[in-house]
CSV table of N, CA and C in Angstrom, one decimal:
chain,number,residue,atom,x,y,z
A,1,MET,N,59.6,58.5,64.4
A,1,MET,CA,60.3,59.6,63.9
A,1,MET,C,59.4,60.9,64.0
A,2,ARG,N,59.9,62.0,64.5
A,2,ARG,CA,59.1,63.2,64.7
A,2,ARG,C,59.0,64.0,63.3
A,3,SER,N,57.9,64.5,63.1
A,3,SER,CA,57.7,65.3,61.8
A,3,SER,C,58.4,66.6,61.9
A,4,PRO,N,58.8,67.1,60.7
A,4,PRO,CA,59.5,68.4,60.7
A,4,PRO,C,58.6,69.5,61.1
A,5,PHE,N,57.3,69.3,60.9
A,5,PHE,CA,56.3,70.3,61.4
A,5,PHE,C,56.3,70.5,62.9
A,6,ARG,N,56.3,69.4,63.6
A,6,ARG,CA,56.3,69.4,65.1
A,6,ARG,C,57.6,70.0,65.6
A,7,ARG,N,58.7,69.7,64.9
A,7,ARG,CA,60.0,70.3,65.4
A,7,ARG,C,60.1,71.8,65.2
A,8,ALA,N,59.3,72.3,64.2
A,8,ALA,CA,59.3,73.8,64.0
A,8,ALA,C,58.3,74.5,64.8
A,9,VAL,N,57.1,73.9,65.0
A,9,VAL,CA,56.0,74.5,65.7
A,9,VAL,C,56.3,74.7,67.2
A,10,VAL,N,56.8,73.7,67.9
A,10,VAL,CA,57.0,73.8,69.3
A,10,VAL,C,58.0,74.9,69.7
A,11,PRO,N,59.2,74.9,69.1
A,11,PRO,CA,60.1,76.0,69.4
A,11,PRO,C,59.6,77.4,69.0
A,12,SER,N,58.9,77.4,67.9
A,12,SER,CA,58.3,78.7,67.5
A,12,SER,C,57.3,79.2,68.5
A,13,ALA,N,56.4,78.4,69.0
A,13,ALA,CA,55.4,78.8,70.0
A,13,ALA,C,56.1,79.2,71.3
A,14,ALA,N,57.1,78.6,71.7
A,14,ALA,CA,57.8,79.0,72.9
A,14,ALA,C,58.5,80.3,72.7
A,15,ALA,N,59.0,80.6,71.5
A,15,ALA,CA,59.7,81.9,71.2
A,15,ALA,C,58.6,83.0,71.2
A,16,VAL,N,57.5,82.8,70.7
A,16,VAL,CA,56.4,83.8,70.7
A,16,VAL,C,56.0,84.1,72.1
A,17,LEU,N,55.9,83.1,72.9
A,17,LEU,CA,55.5,83.4,74.3
A,17,LEU,C,56.6,84.2,75.1
A,18,LEU,N,57.8,83.8,74.8
A,18,LEU,CA,58.9,84.5,75.5
A,18,LEU,C,59.2,85.9,75.0
A,19,LEU,N,59.1,86.1,73.7
A,19,LEU,CA,59.4,87.4,73.1
A,19,LEU,C,58.1,88.2,73.0
A,20,GLY,N,56.9,87.7,73.1
A,20,GLY,CA,55.7,88.4,72.9
A,20,GLY,C,55.3,89.4,73.9
A,21,GLY,N,56.0,89.5,75.0
A,21,GLY,CA,55.7,90.5,76.0
A,21,GLY,C,54.6,90.1,77.0
A,22,CYS,N,54.4,88.8,77.1
A,22,CYS,CA,53.4,88.3,78.1
A,22,CYS,C,53.9,88.6,79.5
A,23,ALA,N,53.0,89.1,80.3
A,23,ALA,CA,53.3,89.4,81.7
A,23,ALA,C,52.2,89.0,82.6
A,24,LEU,N,52.5,88.6,83.8
A,24,LEU,CA,51.5,88.3,84.8
A,24,LEU,C,50.8,89.6,85.1
A,25,GLY,N,49.5,89.5,85.5
A,25,GLY,CA,48.7,90.6,85.9
A,25,GLY,C,48.2,91.4,84.7
A,26,GLY,N,48.1,90.8,83.5
A,26,GLY,CA,47.6,91.4,82.4
A,26,GLY,C,48.5,92.4,81.7
A,27,GLY,N,49.7,92.4,82.0
A,27,GLY,CA,50.7,93.3,81.3
A,27,GLY,C,50.6,94.8,81.8
A,28,THR,N,50.0,95.1,82.9
A,28,THR,CA,49.9,96.5,83.3
A,28,THR,C,51.1,96.7,84.3
A,29,PRO,N,51.5,98.0,84.4
A,29,PRO,CA,52.6,98.3,85.4
A,29,PRO,C,52.1,98.0,86.8
A,30,GLU,N,53.1,97.8,87.6
A,30,GLU,CA,52.8,97.5,89.0
A,30,GLU,C,52.3,98.7,89.8
A,31,GLY,N,52.5,99.9,89.2
A,31,GLY,CA,51.9,101.1,89.9
A,31,GLY,C,50.4,101.2,89.6
A,32,ASP,N,50.0,102.4,89.4
A,32,ASP,CA,48.6,102.7,89.2
A,32,ASP,C,48.1,102.1,87.9
A,33,PRO,N,47.2,101.1,87.8
A,33,PRO,CA,46.7,100.6,86.6
A,33,PRO,C,46.0,101.6,85.7
A,34,ALA,N,45.6,102.7,86.3
A,34,ALA,CA,44.9,103.8,85.5
A,34,ALA,C,45.9,104.5,84.6
A,35,GLU,N,47.2,104.5,84.9
A,35,GLU,CA,48.2,105.2,84.1
A,35,GLU,C,48.3,104.5,82.8
A,36,SER,N,48.2,103.2,82.7
A,36,SER,CA,48.4,102.5,81.5
A,36,SER,C,47.2,102.8,80.5
A,37,ALA,N,46.1,103.1,81.1
A,37,ALA,CA,44.9,103.3,80.3
A,37,ALA,C,44.8,104.8,79.8
A,38,ARG,N,45.6,105.7,80.3
A,38,ARG,CA,45.5,107.1,79.9
A,38,ARG,C,46.3,107.3,78.6
A,39,PRO,N,45.7,108.1,77.7
A,39,PRO,CA,46.3,108.2,76.4
A,39,PRO,C,47.5,109.1,76.4
A,40,THR,N,48.4,108.8,75.5
A,40,THR,CA,49.5,109.7,75.1
A,40,THR,C,49.5,109.6,73.6
A,41,THR,N,49.2,110.7,73.0
A,41,THR,CA,49.0,110.7,71.6
A,41,THR,C,49.6,111.9,70.8
A,42,THR,N,50.0,111.7,69.6
A,42,THR,CA,50.4,112.8,68.8
A,42,THR,C,49.3,113.0,67.7
A,43,ALA,N,48.3,112.1,67.7
A,43,ALA,CA,47.2,112.2,66.7
A,43,ALA,C,46.2,113.2,67.2
A,44,GLY,N,45.4,113.7,66.3
A,44,GLY,CA,44.4,114.6,66.7
A,44,GLY,C,43.2,113.9,67.3
A,45,PRO,N,42.2,114.6,67.7
A,45,PRO,CA,41.0,113.9,68.2
A,45,PRO,C,40.2,113.1,67.2
A,46,PRO,N,39.6,112.0,67.6
A,46,PRO,CA,38.7,111.3,66.7
A,46,PRO,C,37.5,112.2,66.3
A,47,ASP,N,36.8,111.8,65.3
A,47,ASP,CA,35.6,112.5,64.8
A,47,ASP,C,34.5,112.7,65.9
A,48,SER,N,34.3,111.7,66.7
A,48,SER,CA,33.3,111.8,67.8
A,48,SER,C,33.7,112.8,68.8
A,49,ALA,N,35.0,112.9,69.1
A,49,ALA,CA,35.5,114.0,70.0
A,49,ALA,C,35.4,115.4,69.4
A,50,VAL,N,35.5,115.5,68.1
A,50,VAL,CA,35.4,116.8,67.5
A,50,VAL,C,33.9,117.2,67.6
A,51,ARG,N,33.0,116.3,67.3
A,51,ARG,CA,31.6,116.6,67.4
A,51,ARG,C,31.1,117.0,68.8
A,52,LEU,N,31.6,116.3,69.8
A,52,LEU,CA,31.3,116.7,71.2
A,52,LEU,C,31.9,118.0,71.5
A,53,ALA,N,33.1,118.3,71.0
A,53,ALA,CA,33.7,119.7,71.3
A,53,ALA,C,32.9,120.7,70.6
A,54,ASP,N,32.3,120.4,69.4
A,54,ASP,CA,31.5,121.4,68.7
A,54,ASP,C,30.2,121.8,69.5
A,55,ARG,N,29.6,120.7,70.1
A,55,ARG,CA,28.4,121.0,71.0
A,55,ARG,C,28.8,121.8,72.2
A,56,TYR,N,30.0,121.4,72.8
A,56,TYR,CA,30.5,122.1,74.0
A,56,TYR,C,30.7,123.6,73.6
A,57,ARG,N,31.4,123.9,72.5
A,57,ARG,CA,31.7,125.3,72.2
A,57,ARG,C,30.4,126.1,71.9
A,58,GLU,N,29.4,125.4,71.3
A,58,GLU,CA,28.1,126.1,71.1
A,58,GLU,C,27.5,126.5,72.4
A,59,ALA,N,27.6,125.6,73.4
A,59,ALA,CA,27.0,125.9,74.7
A,59,ALA,C,27.8,126.8,75.6
A,60,THR,N,29.1,126.8,75.5
A,60,THR,CA,29.9,127.6,76.4
A,60,THR,C,30.8,128.7,75.8
A,61,GLY,N,31.0,128.6,74.5
A,61,GLY,CA,31.8,129.6,73.8
A,61,GLY,C,33.3,129.5,73.9
A,62,ASN,N,33.8,128.4,74.5
A,62,ASN,CA,35.3,128.2,74.7
A,62,ASN,C,35.9,127.7,73.4
A,63,GLU,N,36.5,128.6,72.6
A,63,GLU,CA,37.0,128.3,71.3
A,63,GLU,C,38.3,127.5,71.3
A,64,ASP,N,38.9,127.4,72.4
A,64,ASP,CA,40.2,126.7,72.5
A,64,ASP,C,40.1,125.2,72.3
A,65,VAL,N,39.0,124.7,72.7
A,65,VAL,CA,38.8,123.2,72.7
A,65,VAL,C,38.3,122.8,71.4
A,66,HIS,N,39.0,121.8,70.8
A,66,HIS,CA,38.6,121.3,69.5
A,66,HIS,C,38.4,119.8,69.6
A,67,GLY,N,38.4,119.2,70.7
A,67,GLY,CA,38.1,117.7,70.9
A,67,GLY,C,37.9,117.4,72.3
A,68,ILE,N,36.8,116.6,72.6
A,68,ILE,CA,36.5,116.1,73.9
A,68,ILE,C,36.1,114.7,73.8
A,69,GLN,N,36.8,113.8,74.5
A,69,GLN,CA,36.4,112.4,74.5
A,69,GLN,C,36.2,111.9,75.9
A,70,ARG,N,35.1,111.1,76.1
A,70,ARG,CA,34.9,110.5,77.4
A,70,ARG,C,34.9,109.0,77.2
A,71,THR,N,35.8,108.3,77.9
A,71,THR,CA,35.9,106.9,77.9
A,71,THR,C,35.9,106.4,79.3
A,72,ASP,N,35.7,105.1,79.5
A,72,ASP,CA,35.6,104.5,80.8
A,72,ASP,C,37.0,104.4,81.4
A,73,GLY,N,37.2,104.9,82.6
A,73,GLY,CA,38.4,104.9,83.3
A,73,GLY,C,38.4,103.8,84.4
A,74,PRO,N,39.3,103.8,85.3
A,74,PRO,CA,39.4,102.8,86.3
A,74,PRO,C,38.3,103.0,87.4
A,75,ALA,N,37.8,101.9,87.9
A,75,ALA,CA,36.8,101.9,89.0
A,75,ALA,C,35.6,102.8,88.8
A,76,GLY,N,35.1,102.9,87.6
A,76,GLY,CA,33.9,103.7,87.3
A,76,GLY,C,34.2,105.2,87.1
A,77,ALA,N,35.4,105.7,87.2
A,77,ALA,CA,35.7,107.1,87.1
A,77,ALA,C,36.0,107.3,85.6
A,78,PRO,N,35.2,108.3,85.0
A,78,PRO,CA,35.4,108.6,83.6
A,78,PRO,C,36.8,109.1,83.3
A,79,LEU,N,37.3,108.8,82.1
A,79,LEU,CA,38.6,109.4,81.6
A,79,LEU,C,38.2,110.4,80.6
A,80,LEU,N,38.5,111.6,80.8
A,80,LEU,CA,38.1,112.7,79.9
A,80,LEU,C,39.4,113.2,79.2
A,81,THR,N,39.4,113.2,77.9
A,81,THR,CA,40.5,113.7,77.1
A,81,THR,C,40.1,114.9,76.4
A,82,VAL,N,40.8,116.0,76.5
A,82,VAL,CA,40.5,117.3,75.8
A,82,VAL,C,41.7,117.7,74.9
A,83,TRP,N,41.4,118.1,73.7
A,83,TRP,CA,42.4,118.6,72.8
A,83,TRP,C,42.2,120.1,72.7
A,84,SER,N,43.2,120.8,72.9
A,84,SER,CA,43.2,122.3,73.0
A,84,SER,C,44.0,122.9,71.9
A,85,HIS,N,43.6,124.1,71.4
A,85,HIS,CA,44.4,124.8,70.4
A,85,HIS,C,45.5,125.6,71.1
A,86,HIS,N,45.5,125.8,72.4
A,86,HIS,CA,46.5,126.5,73.1
A,86,HIS,C,47.8,125.6,73.1
A,87,THR,N,48.9,126.2,72.9
A,87,THR,CA,50.2,125.5,72.9
A,87,THR,C,50.9,125.5,74.2
A,88,VAL,N,50.6,126.5,75.0
A,88,VAL,CA,51.4,126.6,76.3
A,88,VAL,C,50.4,126.6,77.5
A,89,SER,N,50.9,126.3,78.6
A,89,SER,CA,50.1,126.4,79.8
A,89,SER,C,50.0,127.8,80.3
A,90,ASN,N,48.8,128.3,80.5
A,90,ASN,CA,48.6,129.7,81.0
A,90,ASN,C,48.4,129.8,82.5
A,91,GLY,N,48.8,128.8,83.2
A,91,GLY,CA,48.7,128.9,84.7
A,91,GLY,C,47.5,128.2,85.2
A,92,PRO,N,47.5,128.0,86.5
A,92,PRO,CA,46.5,127.2,87.2
A,92,PRO,C,45.1,127.8,87.0
A,93,GLU,N,45.0,129.1,86.9
A,93,GLU,CA,43.6,129.7,86.8
A,93,GLU,C,43.0,129.4,85.5
A,94,THR,N,43.8,129.4,84.4
A,94,THR,CA,43.2,129.0,83.1
A,94,THR,C,42.9,127.6,83.1
A,95,PHE,N,43.7,126.7,83.6
A,95,PHE,CA,43.4,125.3,83.7
A,95,PHE,C,42.1,125.0,84.5
A,96,GLU,N,42.0,125.7,85.6
A,96,GLU,CA,40.8,125.6,86.5
A,96,GLU,C,39.5,126.0,85.8
A,97,ARG,N,39.6,127.1,85.0
A,97,ARG,CA,38.4,127.5,84.2
A,97,ARG,C,38.1,126.5,83.2
A,98,LEU,N,39.1,125.9,82.5
A,98,LEU,CA,38.8,124.9,81.4
A,98,LEU,C,38.2,123.7,82.1
A,99,LYS,N,38.8,123.2,83.1
A,99,LYS,CA,38.4,122.0,83.8
A,99,LYS,C,36.9,122.1,84.3
A,100,THR,N,36.6,123.3,84.9
A,100,THR,CA,35.3,123.5,85.4
A,100,THR,C,34.3,123.6,84.3
A,101,SER,N,34.7,124.3,83.2
A,101,SER,CA,33.8,124.5,82.1
A,101,SER,C,33.4,123.1,81.4
A,102,VAL,N,34.5,122.3,81.2
A,102,VAL,CA,34.3,121.0,80.5
A,102,VAL,C,33.5,120.1,81.4
A,103,THR,N,33.8,120.0,82.6
A,103,THR,CA,33.2,119.0,83.5
A,103,THR,C,31.7,119.4,83.8
A,104,GLU,N,31.5,120.7,84.0
A,104,GLU,CA,30.1,121.1,84.2
A,104,GLU,C,29.2,120.9,82.9
A,105,TYR,N,29.8,121.2,81.8
A,105,TYR,CA,29.1,120.9,80.5
A,105,TYR,C,28.8,119.4,80.4
A,106,LEU,N,29.8,118.6,80.6
A,106,LEU,CA,29.6,117.1,80.4
A,106,LEU,C,28.5,116.6,81.4
A,107,ALA,N,28.5,117.0,82.6
A,107,ALA,CA,27.5,116.6,83.6
A,107,ALA,C,26.2,117.1,83.3
A,108,ARG,N,26.1,118.4,82.9
A,108,ARG,CA,24.8,119.0,82.7
A,108,ARG,C,24.1,118.6,81.3
A,109,GLU,N,24.9,118.7,80.3
A,109,GLU,CA,24.4,118.5,78.9
A,109,GLU,C,24.5,117.1,78.4
A,110,GLU,N,25.5,116.4,78.8
A,110,GLU,CA,25.8,115.0,78.2
A,110,GLU,C,25.5,113.9,79.2
A,111,GLY,N,25.1,114.3,80.4
A,111,GLY,CA,24.7,113.3,81.4
A,111,GLY,C,25.9,112.4,81.9
A,112,VAL,N,27.1,112.9,81.9
A,112,VAL,CA,28.2,112.2,82.4
A,112,VAL,C,28.3,112.2,83.9
A,113,ASP,N,28.3,111.1,84.5
A,113,ASP,CA,28.3,111.0,86.0
A,113,ASP,C,29.7,111.1,86.5
A,114,LEU,N,30.0,112.2,87.2
A,114,LEU,CA,31.3,112.5,87.8
A,114,LEU,C,31.3,112.3,89.3
A,115,SER,N,30.3,111.6,89.8
A,115,SER,CA,30.2,111.5,91.3
A,115,SER,C,31.4,110.7,91.9
A,116,GLU,N,32.0,109.8,91.1
A,116,GLU,CA,33.1,109.0,91.6
A,116,GLU,C,34.4,109.6,91.2
A,117,GLY,N,34.4,110.9,90.8
A,117,GLY,CA,35.6,111.6,90.3
A,117,GLY,C,35.8,111.3,88.8
A,118,TYR,N,37.0,111.8,88.4
A,118,TYR,CA,37.3,111.6,87.0
A,118,TYR,C,38.8,111.8,86.8
A,119,LEU,N,39.3,111.4,85.6
A,119,LEU,CA,40.7,111.7,85.2
A,119,LEU,C,40.5,112.6,84.0
A,120,LEU,N,41.4,113.6,83.9
A,120,LEU,CA,41.4,114.6,82.8
A,120,LEU,C,42.8,114.8,82.2
A,121,ASP,N,42.9,114.5,80.9
A,121,ASP,CA,44.1,114.8,80.2
A,121,ASP,C,43.8,115.9,79.2
A,122,VAL,N,44.7,116.9,79.1
A,122,VAL,CA,44.5,118.0,78.1
A,122,VAL,C,45.8,117.9,77.2
A,123,PHE,N,45.5,117.9,75.9
A,123,PHE,CA,46.6,117.8,74.9
A,123,PHE,C,46.7,119.1,74.1
A,124,LYS,N,47.9,119.4,73.7
A,124,LYS,CA,48.2,120.6,72.9
A,124,LYS,C,48.0,120.2,71.4
A,125,PRO,N,48.0,121.2,70.5
A,125,PRO,CA,47.8,120.8,69.1
A,125,PRO,C,48.8,119.8,68.5
A,126,ASP,N,50.0,119.9,69.0
A,126,ASP,CA,51.0,118.9,68.5
A,126,ASP,C,50.9,117.5,69.1
A,127,GLY,N,50.0,117.3,70.0
A,127,GLY,CA,49.8,116.0,70.6
A,127,GLY,C,50.5,115.9,71.9
A,128,GLY,N,51.3,116.9,72.3
A,128,GLY,CA,52.0,116.9,73.6
A,128,GLY,C,51.0,117.0,74.8
A,129,LEU,N,51.3,116.4,75.9
A,129,LEU,CA,50.5,116.5,77.0
A,129,LEU,C,50.6,117.9,77.7
A,130,LYS,N,49.5,118.5,77.9
A,130,LYS,CA,49.5,119.9,78.5
A,130,LYS,C,49.2,119.8,80.0
A,131,HIS,N,48.2,119.0,80.4
A,131,HIS,CA,47.8,118.8,81.8
A,131,HIS,C,47.3,117.4,82.0
A,132,ARG,N,47.6,116.9,83.1
A,132,ARG,CA,47.1,115.5,83.6
A,132,ARG,C,46.6,115.7,85.0
A,133,PHE,N,45.3,115.5,85.2
A,133,PHE,CA,44.6,115.8,86.4
A,133,PHE,C,43.8,114.6,86.9
A,134,ASP,N,43.9,114.2,88.2
A,134,ASP,CA,43.2,113.1,88.8
A,134,ASP,C,42.3,113.7,89.8
A,135,ALA,N,41.0,113.6,89.6
A,135,ALA,CA,40.0,114.2,90.5
A,135,ALA,C,39.2,113.1,91.2
A,136,ARG,N,39.8,111.9,91.4
A,136,ARG,CA,39.2,110.8,92.1
A,136,ARG,C,39.3,111.0,93.6
A,137,PRO,N,38.3,110.6,94.4
A,137,PRO,CA,38.4,110.8,95.8
A,137,PRO,C,39.5,109.9,96.4
């Protein structure tokens, strides 16, 4: 006679596997695996990102940036996340100045290696995505 425990555990384990979202390939989309690693957030920057932005502002004077985070991205390319006080996109020239200012600061002052390119996401104060840029070769 089978125990009641065994009759409950086996179907429960199967249900967890079926409903738990397990997928082949680690659960990443079939497209670019980098996209699943890129943040989408309504939360503000973590404390470490605020401290890095403080150092950046002291060096460059760009007051719009209130958070900068560097994390490991795909294939050795850093993923840079910037939180900005600006709510609207001011055009390609403004983004180019921000991108250049942040990346030059990170390479020069923080020793971030950008030789393999980088990914850059810029978020507005409400957490909405303002810019998404891929500078990988």
